[in-house]
CSV table of C-alpha atoms in Angstrom, one decimal:
chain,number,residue,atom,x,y,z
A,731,UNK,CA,0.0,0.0,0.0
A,732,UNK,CA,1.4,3.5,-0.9
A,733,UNK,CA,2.6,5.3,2.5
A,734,UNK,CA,0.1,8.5,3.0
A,735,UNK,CA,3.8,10.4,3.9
A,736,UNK,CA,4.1,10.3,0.1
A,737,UNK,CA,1.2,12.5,0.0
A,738,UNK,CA,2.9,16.7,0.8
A,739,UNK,CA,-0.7,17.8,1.2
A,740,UNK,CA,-0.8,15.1,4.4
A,741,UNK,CA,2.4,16.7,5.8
A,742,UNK,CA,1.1,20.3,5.4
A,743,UNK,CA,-2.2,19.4,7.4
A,744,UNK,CA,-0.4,17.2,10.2
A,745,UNK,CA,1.9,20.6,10.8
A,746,UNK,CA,-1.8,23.1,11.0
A,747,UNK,CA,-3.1,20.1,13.5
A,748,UNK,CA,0.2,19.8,15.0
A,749,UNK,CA,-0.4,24.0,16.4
A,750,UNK,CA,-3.5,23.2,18.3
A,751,UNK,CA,-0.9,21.4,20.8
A,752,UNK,CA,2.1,24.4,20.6
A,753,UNK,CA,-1.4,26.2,21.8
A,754,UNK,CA,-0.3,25.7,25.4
A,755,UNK,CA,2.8,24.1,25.2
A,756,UNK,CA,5.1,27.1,24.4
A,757,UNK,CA,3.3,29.4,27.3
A,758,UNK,CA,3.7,26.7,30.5
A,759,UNK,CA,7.1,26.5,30.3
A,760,UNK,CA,7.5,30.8,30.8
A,761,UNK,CA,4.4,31.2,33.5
A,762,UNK,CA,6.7,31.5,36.1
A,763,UNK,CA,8.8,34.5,34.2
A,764,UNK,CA,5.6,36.0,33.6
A,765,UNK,CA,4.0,36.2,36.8
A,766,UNK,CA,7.2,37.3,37.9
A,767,UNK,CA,7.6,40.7,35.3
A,768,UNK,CA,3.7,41.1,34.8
A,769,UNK,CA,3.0,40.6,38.8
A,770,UNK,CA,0.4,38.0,38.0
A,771,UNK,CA,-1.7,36.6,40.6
A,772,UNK,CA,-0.5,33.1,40.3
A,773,UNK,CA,-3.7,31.5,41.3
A,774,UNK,CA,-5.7,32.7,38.6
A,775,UNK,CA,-2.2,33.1,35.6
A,776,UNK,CA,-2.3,29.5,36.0
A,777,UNK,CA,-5.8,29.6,33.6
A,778,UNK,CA,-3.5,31.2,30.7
A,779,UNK,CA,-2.1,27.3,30.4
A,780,UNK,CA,-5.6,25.7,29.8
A,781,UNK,CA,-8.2,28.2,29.1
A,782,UNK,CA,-7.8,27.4,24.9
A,783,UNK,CA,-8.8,23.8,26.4
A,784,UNK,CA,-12.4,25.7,27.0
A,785,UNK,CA,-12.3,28.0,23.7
A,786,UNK,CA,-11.3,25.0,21.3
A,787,UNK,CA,-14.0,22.8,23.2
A,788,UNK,CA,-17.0,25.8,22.4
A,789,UNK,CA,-16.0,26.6,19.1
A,790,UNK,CA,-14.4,23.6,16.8
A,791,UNK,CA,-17.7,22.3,16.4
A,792,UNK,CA,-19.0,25.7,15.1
A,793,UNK,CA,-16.2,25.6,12.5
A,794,UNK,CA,-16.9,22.0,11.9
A,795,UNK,CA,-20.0,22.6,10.7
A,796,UNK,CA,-18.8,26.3,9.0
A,797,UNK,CA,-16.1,24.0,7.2
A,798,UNK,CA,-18.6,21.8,6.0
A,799,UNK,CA,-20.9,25.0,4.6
A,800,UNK,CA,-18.6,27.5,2.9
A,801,UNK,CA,-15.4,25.0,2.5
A,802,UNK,CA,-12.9,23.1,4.7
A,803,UNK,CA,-9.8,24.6,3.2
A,804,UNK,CA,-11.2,28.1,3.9
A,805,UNK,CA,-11.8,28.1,7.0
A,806,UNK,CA,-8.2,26.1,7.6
A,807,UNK,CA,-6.5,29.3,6.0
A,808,UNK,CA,-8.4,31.5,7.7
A,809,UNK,CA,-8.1,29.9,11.2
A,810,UNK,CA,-4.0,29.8,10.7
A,811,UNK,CA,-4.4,33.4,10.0
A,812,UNK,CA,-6.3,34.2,12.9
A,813,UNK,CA,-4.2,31.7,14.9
A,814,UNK,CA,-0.8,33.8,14.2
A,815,UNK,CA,-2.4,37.3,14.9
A,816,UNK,CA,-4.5,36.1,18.1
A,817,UNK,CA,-1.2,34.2,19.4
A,818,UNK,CA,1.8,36.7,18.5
A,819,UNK,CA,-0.5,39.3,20.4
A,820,UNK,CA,-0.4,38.0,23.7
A,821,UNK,CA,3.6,39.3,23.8
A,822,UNK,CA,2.1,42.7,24.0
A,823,UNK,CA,-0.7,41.8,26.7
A,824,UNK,CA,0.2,43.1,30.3
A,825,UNK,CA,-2.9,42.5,31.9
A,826,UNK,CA,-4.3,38.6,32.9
A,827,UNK,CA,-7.6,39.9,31.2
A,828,UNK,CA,-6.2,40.9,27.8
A,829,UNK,CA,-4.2,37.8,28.2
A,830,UNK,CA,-7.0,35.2,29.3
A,831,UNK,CA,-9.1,37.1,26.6
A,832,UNK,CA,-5.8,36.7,23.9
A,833,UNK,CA,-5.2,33.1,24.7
A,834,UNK,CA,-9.2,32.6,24.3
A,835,UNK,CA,-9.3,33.7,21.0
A,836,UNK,CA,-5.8,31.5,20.4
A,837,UNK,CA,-8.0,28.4,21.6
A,838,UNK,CA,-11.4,29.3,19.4
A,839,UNK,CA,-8.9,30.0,16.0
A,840,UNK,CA,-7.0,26.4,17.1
A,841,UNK,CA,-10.5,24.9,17.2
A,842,UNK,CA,-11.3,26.2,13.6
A,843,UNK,CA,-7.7,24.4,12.4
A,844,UNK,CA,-8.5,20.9,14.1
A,845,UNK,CA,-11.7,20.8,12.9
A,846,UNK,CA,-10.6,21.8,9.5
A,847,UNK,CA,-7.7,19.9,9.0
A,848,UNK,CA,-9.5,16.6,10.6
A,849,UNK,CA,-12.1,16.9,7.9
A,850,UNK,CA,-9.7,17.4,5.4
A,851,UNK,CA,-7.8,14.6,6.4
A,852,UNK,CA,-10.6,12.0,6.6
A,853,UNK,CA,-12.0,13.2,3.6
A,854,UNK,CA,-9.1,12.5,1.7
A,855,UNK,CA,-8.4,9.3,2.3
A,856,UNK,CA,-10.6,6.4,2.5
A,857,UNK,CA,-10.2,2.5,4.4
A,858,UNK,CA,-7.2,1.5,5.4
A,859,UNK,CA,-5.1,4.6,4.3
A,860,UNK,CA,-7.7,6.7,6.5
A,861,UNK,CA,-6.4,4.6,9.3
A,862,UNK,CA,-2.9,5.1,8.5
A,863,UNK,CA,-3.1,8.7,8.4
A,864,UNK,CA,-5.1,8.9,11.6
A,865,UNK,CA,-2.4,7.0,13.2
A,866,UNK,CA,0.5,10.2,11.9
A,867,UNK,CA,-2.0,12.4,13.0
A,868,UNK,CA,-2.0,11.1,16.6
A,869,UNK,CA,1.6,10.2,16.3
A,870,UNK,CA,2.4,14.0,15.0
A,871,UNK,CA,0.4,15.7,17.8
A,872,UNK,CA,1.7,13.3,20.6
A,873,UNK,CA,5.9,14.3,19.3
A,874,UNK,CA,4.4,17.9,19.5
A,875,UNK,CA,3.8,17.7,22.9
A,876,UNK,CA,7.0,17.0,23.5
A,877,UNK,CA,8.8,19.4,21.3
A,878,UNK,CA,6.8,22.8,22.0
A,879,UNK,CA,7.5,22.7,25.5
A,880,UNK,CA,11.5,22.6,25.1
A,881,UNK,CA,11.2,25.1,22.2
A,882,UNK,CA,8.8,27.3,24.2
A,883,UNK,CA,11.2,27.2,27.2
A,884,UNK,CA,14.1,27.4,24.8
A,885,UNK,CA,13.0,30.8,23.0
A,886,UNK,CA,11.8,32.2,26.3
A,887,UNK,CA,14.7,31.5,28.4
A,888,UNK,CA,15.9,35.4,26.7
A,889,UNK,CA,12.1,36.8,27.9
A,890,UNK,CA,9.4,35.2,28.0
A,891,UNK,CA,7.4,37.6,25.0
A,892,UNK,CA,10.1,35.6,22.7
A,893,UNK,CA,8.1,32.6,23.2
A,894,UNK,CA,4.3,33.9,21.9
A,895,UNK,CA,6.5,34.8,18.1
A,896,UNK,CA,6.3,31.0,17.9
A,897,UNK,CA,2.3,31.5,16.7
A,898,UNK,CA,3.9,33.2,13.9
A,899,UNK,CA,4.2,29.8,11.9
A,900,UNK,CA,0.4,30.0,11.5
A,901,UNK,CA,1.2,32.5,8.4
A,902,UNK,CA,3.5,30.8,6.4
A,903,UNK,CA,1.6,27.4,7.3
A,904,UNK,CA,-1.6,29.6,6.0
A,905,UNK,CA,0.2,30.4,2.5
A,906,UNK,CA,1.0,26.7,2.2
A,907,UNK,CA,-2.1,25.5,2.5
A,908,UNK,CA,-3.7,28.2,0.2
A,909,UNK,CA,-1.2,26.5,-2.4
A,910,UNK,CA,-1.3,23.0,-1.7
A,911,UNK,CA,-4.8,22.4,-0.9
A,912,UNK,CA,-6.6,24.4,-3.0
A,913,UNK,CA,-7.3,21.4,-4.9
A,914,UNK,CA,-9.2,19.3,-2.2
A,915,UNK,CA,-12.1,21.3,-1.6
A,916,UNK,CA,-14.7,18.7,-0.9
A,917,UNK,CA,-18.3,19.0,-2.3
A,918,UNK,CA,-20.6,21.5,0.0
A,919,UNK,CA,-24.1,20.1,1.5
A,920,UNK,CA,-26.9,22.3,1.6
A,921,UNK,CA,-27.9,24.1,4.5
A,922,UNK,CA,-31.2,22.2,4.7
A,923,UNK,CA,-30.0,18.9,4.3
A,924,UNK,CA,-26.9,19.7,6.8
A,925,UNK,CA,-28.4,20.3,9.5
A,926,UNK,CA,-30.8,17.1,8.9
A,927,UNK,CA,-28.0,14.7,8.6
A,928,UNK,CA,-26.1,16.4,11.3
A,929,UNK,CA,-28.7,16.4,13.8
A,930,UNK,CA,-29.4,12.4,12.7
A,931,UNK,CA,-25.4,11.8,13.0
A,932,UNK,CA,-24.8,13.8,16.4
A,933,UNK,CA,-28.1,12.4,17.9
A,934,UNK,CA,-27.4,8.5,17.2
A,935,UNK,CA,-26.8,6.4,20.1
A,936,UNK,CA,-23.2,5.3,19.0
A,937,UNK,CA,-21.8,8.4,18.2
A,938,UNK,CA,-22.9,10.4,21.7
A,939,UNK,CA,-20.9,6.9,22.9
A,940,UNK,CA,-18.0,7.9,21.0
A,941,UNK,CA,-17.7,11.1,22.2
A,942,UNK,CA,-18.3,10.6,25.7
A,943,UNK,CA,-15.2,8.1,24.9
A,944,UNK,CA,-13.1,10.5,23.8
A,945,UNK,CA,-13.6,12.8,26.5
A,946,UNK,CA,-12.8,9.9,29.1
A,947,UNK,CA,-10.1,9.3,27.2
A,948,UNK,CA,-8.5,12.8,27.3
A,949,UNK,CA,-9.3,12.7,31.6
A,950,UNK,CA,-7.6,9.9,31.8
A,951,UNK,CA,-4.7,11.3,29.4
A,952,UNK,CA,-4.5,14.8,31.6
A,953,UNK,CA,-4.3,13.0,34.8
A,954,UNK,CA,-0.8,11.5,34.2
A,955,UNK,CA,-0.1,15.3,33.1
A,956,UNK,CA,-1.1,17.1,35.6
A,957,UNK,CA,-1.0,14.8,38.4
A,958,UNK,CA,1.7,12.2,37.7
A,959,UNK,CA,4.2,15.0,38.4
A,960,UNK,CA,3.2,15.9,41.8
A,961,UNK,CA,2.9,12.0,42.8
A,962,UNK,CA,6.5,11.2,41.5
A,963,UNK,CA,7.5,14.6,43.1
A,964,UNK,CA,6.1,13.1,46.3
A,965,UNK,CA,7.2,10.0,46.6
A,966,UNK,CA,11.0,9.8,45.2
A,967,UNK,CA,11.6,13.3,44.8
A,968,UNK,CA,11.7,13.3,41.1
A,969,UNK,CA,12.4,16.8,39.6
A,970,UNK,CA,11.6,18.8,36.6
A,971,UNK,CA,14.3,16.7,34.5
A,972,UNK,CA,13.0,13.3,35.7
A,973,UNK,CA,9.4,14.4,35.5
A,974,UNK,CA,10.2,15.3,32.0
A,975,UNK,CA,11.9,12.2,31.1
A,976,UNK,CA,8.3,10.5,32.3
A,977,UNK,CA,6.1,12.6,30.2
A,978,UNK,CA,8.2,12.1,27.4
A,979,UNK,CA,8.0,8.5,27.6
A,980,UNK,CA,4.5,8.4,27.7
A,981,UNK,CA,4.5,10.4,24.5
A,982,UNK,CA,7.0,8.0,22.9
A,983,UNK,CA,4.7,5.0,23.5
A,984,UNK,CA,1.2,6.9,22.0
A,985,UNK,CA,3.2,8.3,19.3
A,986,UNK,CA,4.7,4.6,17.9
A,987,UNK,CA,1.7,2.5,18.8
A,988,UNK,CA,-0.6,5.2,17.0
A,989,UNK,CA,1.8,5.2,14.0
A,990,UNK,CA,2.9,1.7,13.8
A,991,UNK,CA,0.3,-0.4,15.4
A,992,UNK,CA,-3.4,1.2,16.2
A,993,UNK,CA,-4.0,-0.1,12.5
A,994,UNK,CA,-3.2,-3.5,13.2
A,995,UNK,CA,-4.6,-3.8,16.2
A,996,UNK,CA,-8.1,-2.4,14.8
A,997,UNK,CA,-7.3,-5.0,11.6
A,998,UNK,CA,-7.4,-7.7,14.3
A,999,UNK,CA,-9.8,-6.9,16.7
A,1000,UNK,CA,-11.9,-4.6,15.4
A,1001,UNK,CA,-12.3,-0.7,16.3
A,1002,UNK,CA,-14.7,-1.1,18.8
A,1003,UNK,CA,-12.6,-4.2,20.5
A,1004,UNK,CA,-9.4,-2.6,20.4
A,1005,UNK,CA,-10.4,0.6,21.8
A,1006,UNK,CA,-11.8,-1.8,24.5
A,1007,UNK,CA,-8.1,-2.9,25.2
A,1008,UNK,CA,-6.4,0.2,24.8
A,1009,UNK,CA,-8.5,1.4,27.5
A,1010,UNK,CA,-8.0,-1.5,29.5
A,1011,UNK,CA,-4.1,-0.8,29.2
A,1012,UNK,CA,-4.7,2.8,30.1
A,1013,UNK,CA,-6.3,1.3,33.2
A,1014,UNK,CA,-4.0,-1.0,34.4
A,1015,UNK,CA,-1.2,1.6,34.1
A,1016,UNK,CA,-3.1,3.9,36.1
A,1017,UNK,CA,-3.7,1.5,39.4
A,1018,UNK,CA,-0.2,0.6,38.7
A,1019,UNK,CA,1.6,3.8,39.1
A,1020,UNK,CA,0.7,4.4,43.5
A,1021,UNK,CA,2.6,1.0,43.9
A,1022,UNK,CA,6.1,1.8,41.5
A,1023,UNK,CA,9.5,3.6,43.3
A,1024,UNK,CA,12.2,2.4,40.8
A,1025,UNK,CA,12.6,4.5,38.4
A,1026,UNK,CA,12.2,2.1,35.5
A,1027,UNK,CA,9.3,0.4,36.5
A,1028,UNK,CA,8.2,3.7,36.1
A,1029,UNK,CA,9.4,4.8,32.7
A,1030,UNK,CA,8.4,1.3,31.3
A,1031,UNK,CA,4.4,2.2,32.5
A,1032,UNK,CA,4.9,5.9,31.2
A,1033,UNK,CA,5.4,3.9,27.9
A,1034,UNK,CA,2.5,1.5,28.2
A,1035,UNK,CA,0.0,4.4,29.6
A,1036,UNK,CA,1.1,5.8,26.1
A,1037,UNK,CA,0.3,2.8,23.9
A,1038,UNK,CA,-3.3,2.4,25.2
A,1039,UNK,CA,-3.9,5.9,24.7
A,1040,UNK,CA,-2.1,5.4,21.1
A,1041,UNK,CA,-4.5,2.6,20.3
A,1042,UNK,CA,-7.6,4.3,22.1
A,1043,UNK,CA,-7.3,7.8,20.4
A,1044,UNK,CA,-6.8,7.4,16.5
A,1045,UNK,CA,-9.6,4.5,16.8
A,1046,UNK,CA,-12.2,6.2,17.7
A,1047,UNK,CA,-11.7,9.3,15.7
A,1048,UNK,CA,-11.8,6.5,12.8
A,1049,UNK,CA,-14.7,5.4,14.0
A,1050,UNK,CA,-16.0,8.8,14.3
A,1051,UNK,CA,-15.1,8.9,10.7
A,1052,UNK,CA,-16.8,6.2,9.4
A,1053,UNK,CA,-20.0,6.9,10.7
A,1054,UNK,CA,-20.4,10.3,9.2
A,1055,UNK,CA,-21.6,10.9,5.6
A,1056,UNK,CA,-18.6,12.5,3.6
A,1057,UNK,CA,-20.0,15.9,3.6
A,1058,UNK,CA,-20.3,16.5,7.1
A,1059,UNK,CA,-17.0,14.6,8.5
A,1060,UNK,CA,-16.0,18.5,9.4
A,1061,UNK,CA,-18.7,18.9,11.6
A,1062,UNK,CA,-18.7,15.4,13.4
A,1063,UNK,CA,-15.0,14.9,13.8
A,1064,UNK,CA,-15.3,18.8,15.2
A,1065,UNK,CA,-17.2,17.8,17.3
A,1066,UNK,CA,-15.1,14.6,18.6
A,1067,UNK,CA,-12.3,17.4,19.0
A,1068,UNK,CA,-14.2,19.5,21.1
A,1069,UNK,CA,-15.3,16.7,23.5
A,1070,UNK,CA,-11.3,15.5,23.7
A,1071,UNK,CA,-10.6,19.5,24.3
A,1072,UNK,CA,-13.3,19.3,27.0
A,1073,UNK,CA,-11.9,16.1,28.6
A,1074,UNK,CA,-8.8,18.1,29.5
A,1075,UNK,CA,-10.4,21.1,30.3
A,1076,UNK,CA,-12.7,19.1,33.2
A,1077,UNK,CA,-9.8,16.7,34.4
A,1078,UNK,CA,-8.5,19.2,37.2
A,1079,UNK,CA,-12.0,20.0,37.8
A,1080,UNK,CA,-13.5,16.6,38.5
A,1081,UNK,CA,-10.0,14.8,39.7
A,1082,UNK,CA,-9.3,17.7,41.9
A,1083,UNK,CA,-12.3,16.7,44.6
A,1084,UNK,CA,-10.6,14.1,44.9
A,1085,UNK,CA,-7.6,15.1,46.2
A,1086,UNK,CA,-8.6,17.4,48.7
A,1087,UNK,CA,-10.6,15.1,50.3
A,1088,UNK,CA,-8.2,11.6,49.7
A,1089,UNK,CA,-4.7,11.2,48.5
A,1090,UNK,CA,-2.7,11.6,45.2
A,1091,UNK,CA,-3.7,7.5,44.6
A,1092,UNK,CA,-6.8,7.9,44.4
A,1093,UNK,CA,-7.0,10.3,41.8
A,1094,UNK,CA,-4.9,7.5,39.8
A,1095,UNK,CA,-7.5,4.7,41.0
A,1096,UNK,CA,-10.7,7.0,40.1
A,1097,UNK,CA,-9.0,7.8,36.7
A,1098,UNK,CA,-8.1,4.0,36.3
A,1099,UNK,CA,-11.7,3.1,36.9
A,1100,UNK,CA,-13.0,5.4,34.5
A,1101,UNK,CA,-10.6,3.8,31.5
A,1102,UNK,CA,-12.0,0.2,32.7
A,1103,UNK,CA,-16.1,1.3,33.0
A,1104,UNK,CA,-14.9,2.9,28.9
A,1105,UNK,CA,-13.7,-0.1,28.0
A,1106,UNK,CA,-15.8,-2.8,29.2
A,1107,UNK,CA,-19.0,-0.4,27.9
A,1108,UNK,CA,-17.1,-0.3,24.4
A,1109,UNK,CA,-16.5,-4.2,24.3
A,1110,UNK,CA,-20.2,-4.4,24.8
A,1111,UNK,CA,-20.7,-1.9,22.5
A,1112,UNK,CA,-18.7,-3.8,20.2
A,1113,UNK,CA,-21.2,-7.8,20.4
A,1114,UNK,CA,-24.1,-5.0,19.5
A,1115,UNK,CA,-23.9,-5.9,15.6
A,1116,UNK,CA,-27.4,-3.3,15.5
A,1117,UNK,CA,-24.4,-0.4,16.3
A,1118,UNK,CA,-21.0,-1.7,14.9
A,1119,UNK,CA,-19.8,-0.1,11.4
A,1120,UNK,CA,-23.1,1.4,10.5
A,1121,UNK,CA,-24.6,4.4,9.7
A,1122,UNK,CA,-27.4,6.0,11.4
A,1123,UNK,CA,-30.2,5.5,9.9
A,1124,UNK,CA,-31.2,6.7,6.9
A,1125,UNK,CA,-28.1,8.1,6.3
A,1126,UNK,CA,-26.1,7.4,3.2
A,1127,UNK,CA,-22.9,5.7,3.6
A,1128,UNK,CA,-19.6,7.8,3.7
């Protein structure tokens, strides 16, 4: 089968995607400069890391389904332009409510480029090669995590305005895109029959599954984030470095499952059954981590915690994919990037009862029982041949 990286209009979207995830990974590493010169309160700076989380959750599907009514590549262009203005502005912000407002508008413009370049993406490629790409995609976004924090801290180690030029690369990524994929305009619905099919798609039993998935998913992915840290920090004194090295490990295992391996593994299984087990690996890696001290037990369940999520993630945004005609994939993959967005943005909120009322291990054991209720509902999901690989109905197939 011909590699979809032969394909220069797949690389150009997987860098757009890839700025959705620089949206807060350049800023975290400079907070502490910036409260510092901008006499932040640092309760409330700390929103500047995660309130795009809330913007991109609101507002890629309303570009979803804008995508799918005036053109994907549009509003793709437009987004990156919007993206590179709305970002680079935040180095002249010295207020937390110009800023919280700046980064707001940074998350709703990244919300218009996910949802674009998703339904580009899907729409482009059909079976097998959809899979593929899927898998880069995820693979792409999970190295980006990695690398816009040390570039972020990198360029801001001079001052910490350095770091917001980075949104720059949303211009010449624009012009690009103007060029390269001004052939792949898809073929607009109506209005009329839009919103029809939409509210058919959105409304079915499967997909509301689907995206409740994804958002369980993306807790369960933020609680090794935000919590893992402070746990290892706790308990053998790990610093920044060796925190670090963690993260990144857990990147390294979702990015080369998600590339290599979710494919097969949905080849094998089936979506719906290997979801089921990446979830179940996310899971066991959770209830794992309160009982590890050596430091590579630890790494080698960063790694695994990264392979579930590497099988779980690109699998059900293929199977997102599959259930929506061609014509609206936009608007329904939109909105399985908004419910991922809103995961993240609710993890703290829900997890952090938790923790001020118990200990750091049983955030890991609530988040590990949320992975196993996901996958045990998906591998029932999956015996349900009335939901499995169909449309809604009375929808035409994709």
């Amino acid at each position: 089968m011909l590699s979809v990286f032969n394909d220069f209009r797949l690389l150009v979207l997987l860098a757009a995607g890839s700025l959705t995830t620089m949206a807060g990974g350049v800023v975290a590493p400079i907070m502490p400069e910036m409260i510092q010169q901008l006499h932040l309160n640092p309760g409330l700076a700390g929103n500047l890391v995660s309130i795009h989380c809330l913007t991109i959750a609101l507002f890629s599907p309303l570009f979803g389904i804008l995508a799918d009514r005036i053109g994907r590549v549009r509003v793709l262009v437009a987004s990156l332009v919007l993206y590179a203005l709305f970002g680079t502005a935040g180095a002249f912000m010295h207020s937390l409510g110009l800023l919280l407002v700046m980064r707001g508008l940074l998350g709703a413009a990244s919300g218009g480029i996910a949802a674009a370049s998703l339904g580009l993406l899907t729409s482009m490629y059909e079976g097998e090669a959809r899979s593929q790409a899927l898998g880069h995609a995820t693979s792409t976004l999970t190295i980006a995590g990695i690398f816009f924090p040390l570039l972020g801290g990198w360029v801001g180690a001079t001052h910490w305005q350095f770091a917001f030029y980075l949104y720059g690369l949303g211009l010449p990524l624009a012009f690009m895109a103007a060029f390269i994929l001004r052939k792949s305009i898809p073929t607009k619905a109506t209005a009329v029959q839009s919103r029809h099919k939409l509210s058919q798609v959105l409304g079915h039993g499967y997909t509301l599954w689907l995206l409740l998935s994804l958002s369980l998913a993306s807790i369960a992915m933020y609680t090794v984030v935000i919590y893992a840290p402070l746990y290892l920090k706790a308990t053998i004194g790990a610093g920044a470095a060796l925190n670090g090295v963690v993260l990144a490990s857990r990147a390294v295992g979702a990015a080369s499952i998600s590339a290599f391996g979710a494919r097969q593994f949905a080849q094998s299984f089936g979506l719906e059954r290997s979801t089921a087990l990446g979830f179940g690996l996310m899971a066991v890696t959770l209830g794992t981590i309160p009982f590890l001290r050596q430091l590579g037990l630890i790494v080698l369940t960063a790694v695994l915690f990264g392979v579930g999520f590497g099988i779980v993630l690109p699998n059900l945004y293929n199977a997102l994919a599959n259930l929506a005609p061609a014509k609206l994939r936009s608007s329904v993959l939109a909105a399985g990037t908004g419910a991922g967005f809103l995961g993240q943005f609710l993890c703290p909120i829900l997890l952090g009862p938790v923790l001020s009322y118990g200990r750091l291990e049983e955030v890991f054991y609530t988040a590990a029982s949320v992975c196993l209720v996901a996958g045990l509902l998906l591998f029932l999901v999956a015996t349900n041949t009335k939901y499995v690989n169909r449309n809604p109905p009375d929808l035409p197939e994709a």
